[in-house]
Coordinates of C-alpha atoms in Angstrom, one line a residue:
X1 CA -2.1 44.1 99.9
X2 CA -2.8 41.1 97.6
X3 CA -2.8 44.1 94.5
X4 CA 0.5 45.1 95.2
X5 CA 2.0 41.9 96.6
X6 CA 4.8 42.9 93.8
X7 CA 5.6 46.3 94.6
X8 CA 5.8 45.1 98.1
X9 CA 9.0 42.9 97.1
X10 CA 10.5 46.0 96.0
X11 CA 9.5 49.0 98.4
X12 CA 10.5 46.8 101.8
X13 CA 14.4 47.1 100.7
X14 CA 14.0 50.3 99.3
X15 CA 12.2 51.1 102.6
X16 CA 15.1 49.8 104.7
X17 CA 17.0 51.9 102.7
X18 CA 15.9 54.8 102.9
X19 CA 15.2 54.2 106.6
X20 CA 19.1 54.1 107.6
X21 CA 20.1 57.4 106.0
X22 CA 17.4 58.9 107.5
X23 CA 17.6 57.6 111.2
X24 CA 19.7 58.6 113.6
X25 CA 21.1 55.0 114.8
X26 CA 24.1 54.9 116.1
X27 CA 24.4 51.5 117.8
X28 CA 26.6 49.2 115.1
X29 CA 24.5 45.8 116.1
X30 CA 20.9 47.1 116.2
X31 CA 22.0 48.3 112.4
X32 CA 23.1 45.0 111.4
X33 CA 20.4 43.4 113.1
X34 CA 17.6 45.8 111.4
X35 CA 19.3 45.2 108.2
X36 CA 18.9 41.4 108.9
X37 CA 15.2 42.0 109.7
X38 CA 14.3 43.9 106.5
X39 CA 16.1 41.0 104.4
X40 CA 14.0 38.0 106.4
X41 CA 10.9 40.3 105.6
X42 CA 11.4 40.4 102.3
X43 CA 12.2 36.6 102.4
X44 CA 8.9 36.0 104.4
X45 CA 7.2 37.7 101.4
X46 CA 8.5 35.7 98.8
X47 CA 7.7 32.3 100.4
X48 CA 4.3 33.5 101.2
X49 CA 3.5 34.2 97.7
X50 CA 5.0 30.8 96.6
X51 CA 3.2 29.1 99.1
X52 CA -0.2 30.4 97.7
X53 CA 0.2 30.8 94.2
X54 CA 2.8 27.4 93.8
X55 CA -0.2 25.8 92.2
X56 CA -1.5 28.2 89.8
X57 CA 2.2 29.2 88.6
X58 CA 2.5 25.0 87.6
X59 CA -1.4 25.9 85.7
X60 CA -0.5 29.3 83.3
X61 CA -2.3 29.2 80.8
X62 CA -3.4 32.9 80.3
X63 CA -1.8 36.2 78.6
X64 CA 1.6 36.4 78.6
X65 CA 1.8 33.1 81.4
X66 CA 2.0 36.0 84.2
X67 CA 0.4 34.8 87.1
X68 CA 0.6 37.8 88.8
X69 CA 0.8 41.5 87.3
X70 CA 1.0 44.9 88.7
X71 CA 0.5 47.4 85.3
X72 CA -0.4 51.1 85.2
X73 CA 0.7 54.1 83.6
X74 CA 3.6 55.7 84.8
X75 CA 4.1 59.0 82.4
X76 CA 3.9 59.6 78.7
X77 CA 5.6 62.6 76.8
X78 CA 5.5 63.3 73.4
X79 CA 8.2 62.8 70.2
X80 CA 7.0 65.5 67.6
X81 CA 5.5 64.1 64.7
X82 CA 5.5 60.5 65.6
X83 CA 3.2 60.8 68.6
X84 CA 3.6 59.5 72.3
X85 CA 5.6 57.4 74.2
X86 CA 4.2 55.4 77.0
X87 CA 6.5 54.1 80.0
X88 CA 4.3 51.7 82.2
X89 CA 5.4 50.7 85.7
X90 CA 4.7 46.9 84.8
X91 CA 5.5 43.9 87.5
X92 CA 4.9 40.4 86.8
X93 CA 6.0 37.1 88.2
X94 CA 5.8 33.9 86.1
X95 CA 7.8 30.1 86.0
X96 CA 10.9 32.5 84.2
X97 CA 11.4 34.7 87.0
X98 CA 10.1 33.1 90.0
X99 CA 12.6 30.4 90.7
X100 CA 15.2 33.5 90.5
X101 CA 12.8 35.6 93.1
X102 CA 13.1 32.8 95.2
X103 CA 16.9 32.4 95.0
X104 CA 16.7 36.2 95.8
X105 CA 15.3 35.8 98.6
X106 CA 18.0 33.4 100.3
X107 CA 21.1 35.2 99.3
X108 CA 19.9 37.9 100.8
X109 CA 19.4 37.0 103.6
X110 CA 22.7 34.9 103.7
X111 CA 24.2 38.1 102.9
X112 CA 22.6 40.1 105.5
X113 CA 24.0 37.4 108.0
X114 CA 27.8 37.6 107.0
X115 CA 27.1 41.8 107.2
X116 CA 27.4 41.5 110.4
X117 CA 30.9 41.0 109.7
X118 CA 31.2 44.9 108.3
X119 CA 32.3 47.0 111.0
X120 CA 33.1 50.3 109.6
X121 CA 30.3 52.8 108.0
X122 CA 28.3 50.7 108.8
X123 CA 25.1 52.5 108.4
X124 CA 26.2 53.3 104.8
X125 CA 26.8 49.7 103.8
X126 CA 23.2 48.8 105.2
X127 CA 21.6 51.5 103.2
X128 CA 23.5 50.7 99.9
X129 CA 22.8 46.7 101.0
X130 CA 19.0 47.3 100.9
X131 CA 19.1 49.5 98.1
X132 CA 21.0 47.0 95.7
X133 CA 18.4 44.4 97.0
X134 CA 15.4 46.6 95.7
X135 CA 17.2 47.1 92.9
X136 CA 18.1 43.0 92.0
X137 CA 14.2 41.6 92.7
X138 CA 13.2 44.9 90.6
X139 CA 15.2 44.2 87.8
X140 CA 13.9 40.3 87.7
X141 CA 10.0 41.7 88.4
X142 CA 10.2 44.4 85.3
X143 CA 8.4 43.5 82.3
X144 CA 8.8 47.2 81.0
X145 CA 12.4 47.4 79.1
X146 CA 12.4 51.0 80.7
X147 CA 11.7 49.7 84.2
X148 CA 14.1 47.2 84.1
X149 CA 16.8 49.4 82.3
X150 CA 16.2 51.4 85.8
X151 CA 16.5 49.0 87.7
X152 CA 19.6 47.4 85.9
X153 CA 21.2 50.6 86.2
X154 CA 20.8 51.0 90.1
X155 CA 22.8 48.2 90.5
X156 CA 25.9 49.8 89.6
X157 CA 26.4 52.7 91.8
X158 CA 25.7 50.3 95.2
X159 CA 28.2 47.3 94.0
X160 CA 30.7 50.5 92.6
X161 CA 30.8 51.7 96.2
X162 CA 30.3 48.1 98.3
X163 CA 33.4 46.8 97.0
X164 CA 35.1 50.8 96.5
X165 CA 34.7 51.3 100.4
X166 CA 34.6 48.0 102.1
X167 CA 36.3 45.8 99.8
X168 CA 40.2 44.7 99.9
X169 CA 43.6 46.2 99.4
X170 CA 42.8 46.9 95.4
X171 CA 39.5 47.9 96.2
X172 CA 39.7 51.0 94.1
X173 CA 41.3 49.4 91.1
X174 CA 38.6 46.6 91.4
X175 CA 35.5 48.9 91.9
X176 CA 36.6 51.2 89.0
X177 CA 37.2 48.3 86.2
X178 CA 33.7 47.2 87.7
X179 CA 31.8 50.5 86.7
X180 CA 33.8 50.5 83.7
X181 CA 32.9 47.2 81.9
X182 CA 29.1 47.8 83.6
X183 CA 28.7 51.3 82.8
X184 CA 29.5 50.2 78.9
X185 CA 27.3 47.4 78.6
X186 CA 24.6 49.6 80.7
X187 CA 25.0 51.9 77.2
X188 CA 24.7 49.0 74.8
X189 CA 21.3 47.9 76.2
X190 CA 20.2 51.5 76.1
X191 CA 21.5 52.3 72.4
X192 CA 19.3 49.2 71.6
X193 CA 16.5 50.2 74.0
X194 CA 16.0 53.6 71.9
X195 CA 16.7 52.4 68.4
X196 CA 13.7 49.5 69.2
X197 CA 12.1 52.1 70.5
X198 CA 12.3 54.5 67.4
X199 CA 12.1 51.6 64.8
X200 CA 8.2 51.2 66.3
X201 CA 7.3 54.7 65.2
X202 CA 8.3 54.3 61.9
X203 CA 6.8 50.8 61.8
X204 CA 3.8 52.7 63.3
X205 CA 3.5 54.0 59.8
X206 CA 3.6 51.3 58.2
X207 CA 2.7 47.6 58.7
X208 CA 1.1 48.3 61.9
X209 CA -1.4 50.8 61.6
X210 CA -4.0 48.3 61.4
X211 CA -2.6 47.0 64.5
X212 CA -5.6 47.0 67.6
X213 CA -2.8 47.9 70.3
X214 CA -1.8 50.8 67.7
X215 CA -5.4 52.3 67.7
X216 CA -5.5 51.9 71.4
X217 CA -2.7 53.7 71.7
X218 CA 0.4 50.7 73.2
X219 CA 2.3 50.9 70.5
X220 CA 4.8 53.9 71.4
X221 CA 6.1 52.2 74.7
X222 CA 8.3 49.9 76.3
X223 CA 6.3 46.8 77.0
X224 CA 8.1 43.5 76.5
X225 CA 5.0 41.7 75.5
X226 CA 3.5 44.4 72.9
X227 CA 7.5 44.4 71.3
X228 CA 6.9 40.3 70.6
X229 CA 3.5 41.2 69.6
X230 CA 5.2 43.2 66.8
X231 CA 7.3 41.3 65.5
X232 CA 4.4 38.4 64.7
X233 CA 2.5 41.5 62.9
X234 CA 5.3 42.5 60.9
X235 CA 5.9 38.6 60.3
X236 CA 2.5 38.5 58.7
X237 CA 2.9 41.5 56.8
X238 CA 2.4 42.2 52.8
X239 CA 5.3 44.7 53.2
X240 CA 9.0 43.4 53.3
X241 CA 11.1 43.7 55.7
X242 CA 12.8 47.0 54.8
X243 CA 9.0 48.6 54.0
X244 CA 8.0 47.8 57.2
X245 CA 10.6 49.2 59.0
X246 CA 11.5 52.2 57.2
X247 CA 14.4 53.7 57.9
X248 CA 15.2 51.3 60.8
X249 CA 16.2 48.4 58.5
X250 CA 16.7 44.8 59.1
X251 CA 20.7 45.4 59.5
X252 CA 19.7 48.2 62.1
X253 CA 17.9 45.6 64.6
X254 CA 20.8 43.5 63.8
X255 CA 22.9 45.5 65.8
X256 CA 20.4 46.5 68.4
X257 CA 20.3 43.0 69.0
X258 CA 24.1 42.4 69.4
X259 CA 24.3 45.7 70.9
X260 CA 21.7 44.1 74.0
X261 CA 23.3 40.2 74.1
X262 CA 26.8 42.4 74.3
X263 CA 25.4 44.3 77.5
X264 CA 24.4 41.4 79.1
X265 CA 27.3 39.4 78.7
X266 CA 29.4 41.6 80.0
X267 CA 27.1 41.2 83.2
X268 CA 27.1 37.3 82.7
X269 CA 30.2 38.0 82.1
X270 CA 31.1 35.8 79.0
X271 CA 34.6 35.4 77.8
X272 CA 35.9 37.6 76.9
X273 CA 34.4 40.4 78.7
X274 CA 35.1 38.6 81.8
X275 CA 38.3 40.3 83.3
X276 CA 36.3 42.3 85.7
X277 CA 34.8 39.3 87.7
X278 CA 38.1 37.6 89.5
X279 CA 39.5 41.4 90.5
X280 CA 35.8 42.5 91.9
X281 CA 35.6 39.2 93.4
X282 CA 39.4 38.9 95.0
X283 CA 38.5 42.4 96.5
X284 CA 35.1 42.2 97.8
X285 CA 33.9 41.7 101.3
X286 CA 32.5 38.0 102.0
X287 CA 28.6 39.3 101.6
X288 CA 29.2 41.4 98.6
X289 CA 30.5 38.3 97.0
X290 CA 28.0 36.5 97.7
X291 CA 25.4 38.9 96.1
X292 CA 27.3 39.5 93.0
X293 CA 27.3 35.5 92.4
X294 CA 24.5 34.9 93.0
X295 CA 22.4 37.4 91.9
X296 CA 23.8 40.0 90.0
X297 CA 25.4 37.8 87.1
X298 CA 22.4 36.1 87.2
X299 CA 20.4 38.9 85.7
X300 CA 22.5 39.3 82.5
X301 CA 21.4 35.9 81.7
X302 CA 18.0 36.2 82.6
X303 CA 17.7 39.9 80.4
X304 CA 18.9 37.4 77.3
X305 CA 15.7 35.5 78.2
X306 CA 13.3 38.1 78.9
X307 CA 14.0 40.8 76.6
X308 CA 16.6 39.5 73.8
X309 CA 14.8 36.1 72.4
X310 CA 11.5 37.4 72.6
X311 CA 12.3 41.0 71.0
X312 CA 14.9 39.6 68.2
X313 CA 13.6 36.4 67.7
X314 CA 14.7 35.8 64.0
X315 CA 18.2 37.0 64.3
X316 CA 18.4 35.1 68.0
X317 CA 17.3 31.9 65.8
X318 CA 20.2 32.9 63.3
X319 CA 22.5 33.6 65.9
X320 CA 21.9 30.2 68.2
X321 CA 25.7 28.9 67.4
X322 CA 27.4 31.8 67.8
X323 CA 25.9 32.1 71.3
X324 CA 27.1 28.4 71.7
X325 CA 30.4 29.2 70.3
X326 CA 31.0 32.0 73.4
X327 CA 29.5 29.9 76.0
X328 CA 31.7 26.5 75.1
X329 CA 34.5 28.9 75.1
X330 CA 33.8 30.1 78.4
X331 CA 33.4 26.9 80.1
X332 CA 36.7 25.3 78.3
X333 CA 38.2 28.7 79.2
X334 CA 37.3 29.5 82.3
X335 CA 37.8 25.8 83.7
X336 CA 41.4 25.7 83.1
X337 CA 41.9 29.2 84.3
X338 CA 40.0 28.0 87.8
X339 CA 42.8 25.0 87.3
X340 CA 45.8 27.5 87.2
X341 CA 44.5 29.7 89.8
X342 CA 46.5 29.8 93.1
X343 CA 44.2 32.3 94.9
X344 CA 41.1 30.2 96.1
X345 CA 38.6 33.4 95.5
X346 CA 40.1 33.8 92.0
X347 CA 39.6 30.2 91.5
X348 CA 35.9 30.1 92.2
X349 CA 35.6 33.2 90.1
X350 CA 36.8 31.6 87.1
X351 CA 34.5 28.6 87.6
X352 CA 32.0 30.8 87.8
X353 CA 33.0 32.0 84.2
X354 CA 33.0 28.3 83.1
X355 CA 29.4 27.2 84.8
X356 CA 27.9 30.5 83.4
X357 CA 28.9 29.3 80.1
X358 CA 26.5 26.4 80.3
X359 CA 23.4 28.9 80.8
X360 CA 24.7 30.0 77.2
X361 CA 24.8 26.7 75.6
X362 CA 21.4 25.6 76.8
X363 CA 20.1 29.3 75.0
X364 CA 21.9 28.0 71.9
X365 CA 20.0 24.6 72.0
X366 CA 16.9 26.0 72.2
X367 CA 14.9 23.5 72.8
X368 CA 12.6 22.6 76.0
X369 CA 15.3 20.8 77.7
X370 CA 18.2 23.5 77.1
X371 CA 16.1 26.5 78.4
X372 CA 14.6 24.9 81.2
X373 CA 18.6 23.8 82.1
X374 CA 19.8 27.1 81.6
X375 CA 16.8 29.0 84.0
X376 CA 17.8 25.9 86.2
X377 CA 21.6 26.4 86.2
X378 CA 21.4 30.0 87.1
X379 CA 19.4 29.0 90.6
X380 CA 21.6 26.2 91.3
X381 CA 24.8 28.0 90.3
X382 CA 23.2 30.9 92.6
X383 CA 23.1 28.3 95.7
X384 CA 26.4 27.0 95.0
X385 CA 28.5 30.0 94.1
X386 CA 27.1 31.6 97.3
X387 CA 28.9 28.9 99.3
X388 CA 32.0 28.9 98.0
X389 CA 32.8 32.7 98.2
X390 CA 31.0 31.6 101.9
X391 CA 34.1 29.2 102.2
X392 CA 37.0 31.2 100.7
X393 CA 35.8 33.9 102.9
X394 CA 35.9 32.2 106.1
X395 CA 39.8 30.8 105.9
X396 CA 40.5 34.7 104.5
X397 CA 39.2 36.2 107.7
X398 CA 41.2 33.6 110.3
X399 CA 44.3 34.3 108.5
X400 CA 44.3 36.6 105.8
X401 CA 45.4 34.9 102.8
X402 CA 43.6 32.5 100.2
X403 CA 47.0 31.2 98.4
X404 CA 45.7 27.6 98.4
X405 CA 49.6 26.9 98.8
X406 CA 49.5 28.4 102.0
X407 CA 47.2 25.4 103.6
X408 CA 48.1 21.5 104.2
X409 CA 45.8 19.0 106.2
X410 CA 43.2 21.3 107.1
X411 CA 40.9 18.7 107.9
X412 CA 42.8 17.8 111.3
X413 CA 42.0 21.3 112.5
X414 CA 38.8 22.7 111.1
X415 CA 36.5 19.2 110.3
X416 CA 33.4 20.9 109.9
X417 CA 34.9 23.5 107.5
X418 CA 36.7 20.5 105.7
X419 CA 33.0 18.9 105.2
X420 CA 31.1 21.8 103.8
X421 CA 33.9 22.4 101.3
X422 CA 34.2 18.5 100.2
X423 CA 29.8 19.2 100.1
X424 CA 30.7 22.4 98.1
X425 CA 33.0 21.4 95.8
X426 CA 31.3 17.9 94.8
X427 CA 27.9 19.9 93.9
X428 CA 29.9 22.7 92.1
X429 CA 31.5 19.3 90.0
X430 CA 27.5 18.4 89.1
X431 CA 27.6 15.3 91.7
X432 CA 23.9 13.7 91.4
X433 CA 22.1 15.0 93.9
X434 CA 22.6 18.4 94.1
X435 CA 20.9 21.0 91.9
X436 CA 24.1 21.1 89.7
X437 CA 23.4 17.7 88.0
X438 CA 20.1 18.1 86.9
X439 CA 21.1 22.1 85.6
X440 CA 23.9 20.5 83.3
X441 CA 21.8 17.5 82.3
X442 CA 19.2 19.1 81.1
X443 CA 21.7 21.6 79.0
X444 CA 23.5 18.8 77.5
X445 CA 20.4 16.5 76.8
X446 CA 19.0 19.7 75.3
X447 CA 22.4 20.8 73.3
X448 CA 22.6 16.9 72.2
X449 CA 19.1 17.4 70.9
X450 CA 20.0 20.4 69.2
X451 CA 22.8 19.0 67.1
X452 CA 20.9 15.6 66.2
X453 CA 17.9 18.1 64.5
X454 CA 20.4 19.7 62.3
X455 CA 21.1 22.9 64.7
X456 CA 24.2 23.6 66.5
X457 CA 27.4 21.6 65.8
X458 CA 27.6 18.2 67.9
X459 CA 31.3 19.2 69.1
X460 CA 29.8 22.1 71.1
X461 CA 28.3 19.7 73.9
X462 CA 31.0 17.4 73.8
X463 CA 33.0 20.5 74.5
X464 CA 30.7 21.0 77.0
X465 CA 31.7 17.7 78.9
X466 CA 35.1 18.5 78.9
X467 CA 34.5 21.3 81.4
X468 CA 32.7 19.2 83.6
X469 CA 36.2 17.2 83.6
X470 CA 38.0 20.2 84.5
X471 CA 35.6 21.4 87.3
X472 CA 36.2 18.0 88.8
X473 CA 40.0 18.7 88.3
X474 CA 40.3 21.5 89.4
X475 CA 38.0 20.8 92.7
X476 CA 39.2 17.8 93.7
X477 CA 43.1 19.1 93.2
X478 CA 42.2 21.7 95.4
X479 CA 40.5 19.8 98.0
X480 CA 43.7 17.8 98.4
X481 CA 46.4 20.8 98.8
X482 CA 44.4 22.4 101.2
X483 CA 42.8 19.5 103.1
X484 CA 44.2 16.3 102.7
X485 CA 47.9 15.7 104.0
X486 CA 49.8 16.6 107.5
X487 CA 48.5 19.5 108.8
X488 CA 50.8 22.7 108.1
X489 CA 50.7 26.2 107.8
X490 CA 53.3 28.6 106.0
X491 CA 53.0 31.2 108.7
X492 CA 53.3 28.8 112.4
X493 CA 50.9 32.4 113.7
X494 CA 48.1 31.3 112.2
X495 CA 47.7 28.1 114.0
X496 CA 45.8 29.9 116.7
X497 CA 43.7 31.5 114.3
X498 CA 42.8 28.4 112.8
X499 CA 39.3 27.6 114.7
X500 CA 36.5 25.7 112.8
X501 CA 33.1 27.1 112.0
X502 CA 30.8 29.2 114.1
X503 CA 27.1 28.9 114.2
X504 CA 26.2 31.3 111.7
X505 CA 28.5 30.0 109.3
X506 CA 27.4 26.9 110.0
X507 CA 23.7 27.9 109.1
X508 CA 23.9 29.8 106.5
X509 CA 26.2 26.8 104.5
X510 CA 23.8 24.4 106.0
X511 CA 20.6 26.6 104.4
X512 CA 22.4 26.7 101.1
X513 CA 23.6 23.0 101.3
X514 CA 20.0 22.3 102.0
X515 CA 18.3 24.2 99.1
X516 CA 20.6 22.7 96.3
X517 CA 20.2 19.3 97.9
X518 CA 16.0 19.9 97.8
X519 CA 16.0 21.1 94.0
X520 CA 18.7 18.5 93.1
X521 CA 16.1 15.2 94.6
X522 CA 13.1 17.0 93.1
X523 CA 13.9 19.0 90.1
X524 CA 10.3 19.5 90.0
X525 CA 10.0 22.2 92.4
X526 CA 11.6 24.4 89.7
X527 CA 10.7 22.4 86.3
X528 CA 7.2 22.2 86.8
X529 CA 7.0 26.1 87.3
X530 CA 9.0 27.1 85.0
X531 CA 8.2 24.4 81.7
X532 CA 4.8 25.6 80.8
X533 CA 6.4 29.4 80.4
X534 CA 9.4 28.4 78.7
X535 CA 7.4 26.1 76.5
X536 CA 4.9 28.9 75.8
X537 CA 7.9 31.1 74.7
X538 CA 9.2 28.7 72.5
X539 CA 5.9 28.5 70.8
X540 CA 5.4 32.0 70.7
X541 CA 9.2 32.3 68.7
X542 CA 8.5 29.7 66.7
X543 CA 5.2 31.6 65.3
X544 CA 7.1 34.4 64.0

């Protein structure tokens, strides 16, 4: 088992999976309740590995900083003349990825609770639940570019259907822009996939036949370390650039690299390839919400860490203000949309816009402090945005509408509710103490930093304050419509649908409350796993 403790994160979802189309189960709560089961499994998994190797992930010091790998030889086929090409099925967890295992693990379970609230085909949802899962920790486990292009891809289809089938009135509308925007950035990252893959022949050729991985045969694959590894032989090379990569010229990975950072920011997304998130959102079921949040925009940020700077590092170092440019835009931009929003579930999805534009300008300061912010901000943004859609979810189902005008003095009738939204909303505005502080500290220490050195322009992180300013506007302004005031309701029916919490919304927003409470008083949980791998990256670009 300790061998493929890895694998083991991936196959108990797909497992589950595969388990309810096969099955015949026909009882609606012993579905729910198995799907619950499989999720605290995989859960159970996760904290047993950080319990045990906590220590040595805060001590990497070896190859590539992976604590933990799983590598062999999946196929190989041949490309005429140039010679073979190796796809590995390559796992490995390390202070990048394991803070966003972790947050994995959480959400879905928190989403496996509010499941319980699907009751129609339900046995489908279940399967495409657990499938989407395998497909999530897969895509943040892969440290093969094909592997994770798989995984990547295996999101769609599940999320496509999710909010298609079971999501609200404009479910089909929703669900189609969704695999639209998706399914085109899915092509971007594989259009730059093969032409990295093709310019390694020709380099093959070239600068790196003396290469040792070349004579043993690594070269003609997909392996995100031997693709950095390249690119410091081909720094050291007699040959220039366009000698050394033939045919594939300099201009040609210049647009394989905007080609990838465009496919993951469409899954970030950044403005403006946004327009999908607030209609997926507004129509998605509470738990399917929750997931895409938390998880799912998660991984376009993390591909830009894992596969983008380390593959493209000289035209990432050349492009570090443009990349601030976009995320200060989407902050400023997505802030004052979230303030002219009057559907709460619209509103959090633009903030969501605006706080995933700090992960951007903490990869444009890159420096210690900015990339340790942004891995940080997408685990705390993870926790938070997982309650909100929690919240907007909760006065949906009692009533049907999310029109913020529609509420008045909430407080005298749902307390509880009234608390975990006030807790919500002040860690989604950065209040110290919860995780949000120290995520957009660090980014703006680090973006500071940047612009002191002679980097990125100064204005970008004092743009960057600004949409703190509106978070807190547009929070607080909220918080009053719907909360503060006499109590009214613009239908008088829905006063006795107006009831406060019940106990598994109360635990789940407790859980999450908790977690962004535990990483906001000690950051080091997350910094000290994650600062000797992000420093070692650093390094490691810096070299070439």
């Amino acid at each position: 088992m300790a061998n493929h403790l890895l694998s083991s994160l991936v196959l108990i979802p797909l497992i589950g999976s595969l388990l309810f189309l096969i099955l015949p189960l026909k009882q609606e709560r012993a579905i729910q309740w198995l799907n619950l089961g499989f999720s605290l499994l995989l859960f159970i998994l996760i904290a047993f590995i950080g319990i045990s190797e906590y220590q040595n992930l805060q001590e990497l010091s070896k190859y590539g900083d992976v604590l933990l790998i799983e590598k062999w030889e999946w196929f190989r086929f041949s490309v005429g003349s140039f010679g073979e090409v190796s796809i590995d099925y390559f796992l490995g967890l390390d202070g990048i990825n394991f803070p966003l295992i972790i947050l994995s693990g959480v959400i879905l379970v928190i989403g496996a609770i509010f499941s319980f609230e699907i009751k129609n085909q339900v046995k489908g949802y279940m399967a495409l639940y657990q499938l989407i899962s395998a497909a999530i920790i897969g895509s943040f486990l892969a440290l093969d570019f094909f592997l994770f292009y798989l995984f990547f891809e295996f999101m769609l289809l599940p999320m496509f259907f999710l909010i298609g089938i079971w999501g609200g009135p404009r479910r089909e509308y929703a669900s189609i822009k969704f695999f639209i925007y998706t399914l085109f950035g899915s092509l971007f990252i594989l259009a730059a996939m093969i032409i990295l893959n093709i310019s390694t022949f020709d380099m093959g050729k070239t600068a790196l036949e003396s290469a040792s991985f070349l004579e043993e045969g690594l070269i003609h694959g997909f392996n995100l370390f031997e693709y950095s590894d390249q690119n410091s032989i081909l720094k050291n090379s007699p040959l220039d650039a366009k000698s050394a990569y033939g045919f594939w010229s300099e201009s040609i990975r210049y647009w394989a690299f905007w080609a990838l950072i465009l496919g993951f920011m469409i899954k970030l997304p950044a403005v403006p390839l946004h327009t999908w998130l607030p209609d997926a959102h507004v129509e998605a079921p509470t738990p399917v919400s929750i997931i895409l949040a938390a998880l799912l925009l998660k991984i376009g940020a993390y591909g830009i860490i894992r596969i983008a700077l380390p593959v493209f590092p000289d035209i990432f170092m050349n492009s570090l203000t443009v990349l601030g440019i976009i995320g200060v835009i989407s902050i400023v931009y997505g802030g004052m949309n979230a303030l002219a929003m009057k559907d709460l579930k619209k509103m959090i999805a633009y903030s969501s816009v605006s706080h995933i534009g700090f992960v951007l300008l903490g990869l444009a300061a890159f420096n210690i402090e900015g990339l340790i912010g942004a891995n940080y901000q997408l685990v705390s943004h993870g926790l938070i945005s997982a309650m909100l859609f929690i919240l907007a979810g909760v006065i949906y189902r009692r009533t049907g509408s999310r029109d913020i005008s529609h509420y008045s003095g909430l407080n005298a009738k749902m307390p509880i509710y009234a608390s975990f939204t006030l807790l919500a909303f002040l860690a989604g505005m950065g209040l110290p103490g919860f995780s949000g502080f120290i995520a957009e500290v660090l980014i703006l220490i680090g973006a500071f930093g940047a612009s002191m050195q002679n980097g990125i322009s100064i204005w970008l992180p004092i743009l960057g304050l600004l949409g703190i300013f509106i978070s807190a506007a547009y929070f607080l302004w909220t918080m009053q419509r719907m909360f503060f005031g006499k109590f009214s309701l613009i239908n008088s029916s829905w006063v006795e649908k107006i009831k406060d919490l019940e106990n598994y919304e109360k635990f789940s927003l407790m859980a999450l409350v908790f977690f962004a409470l535990l990483i906001g008083i000690f950051p080091s949980l997350i910094i000290d796993i994650s600062e000797i791998s992000i420093q070692n990256l650093i390094n490691q670009i810096q070299l070439k």
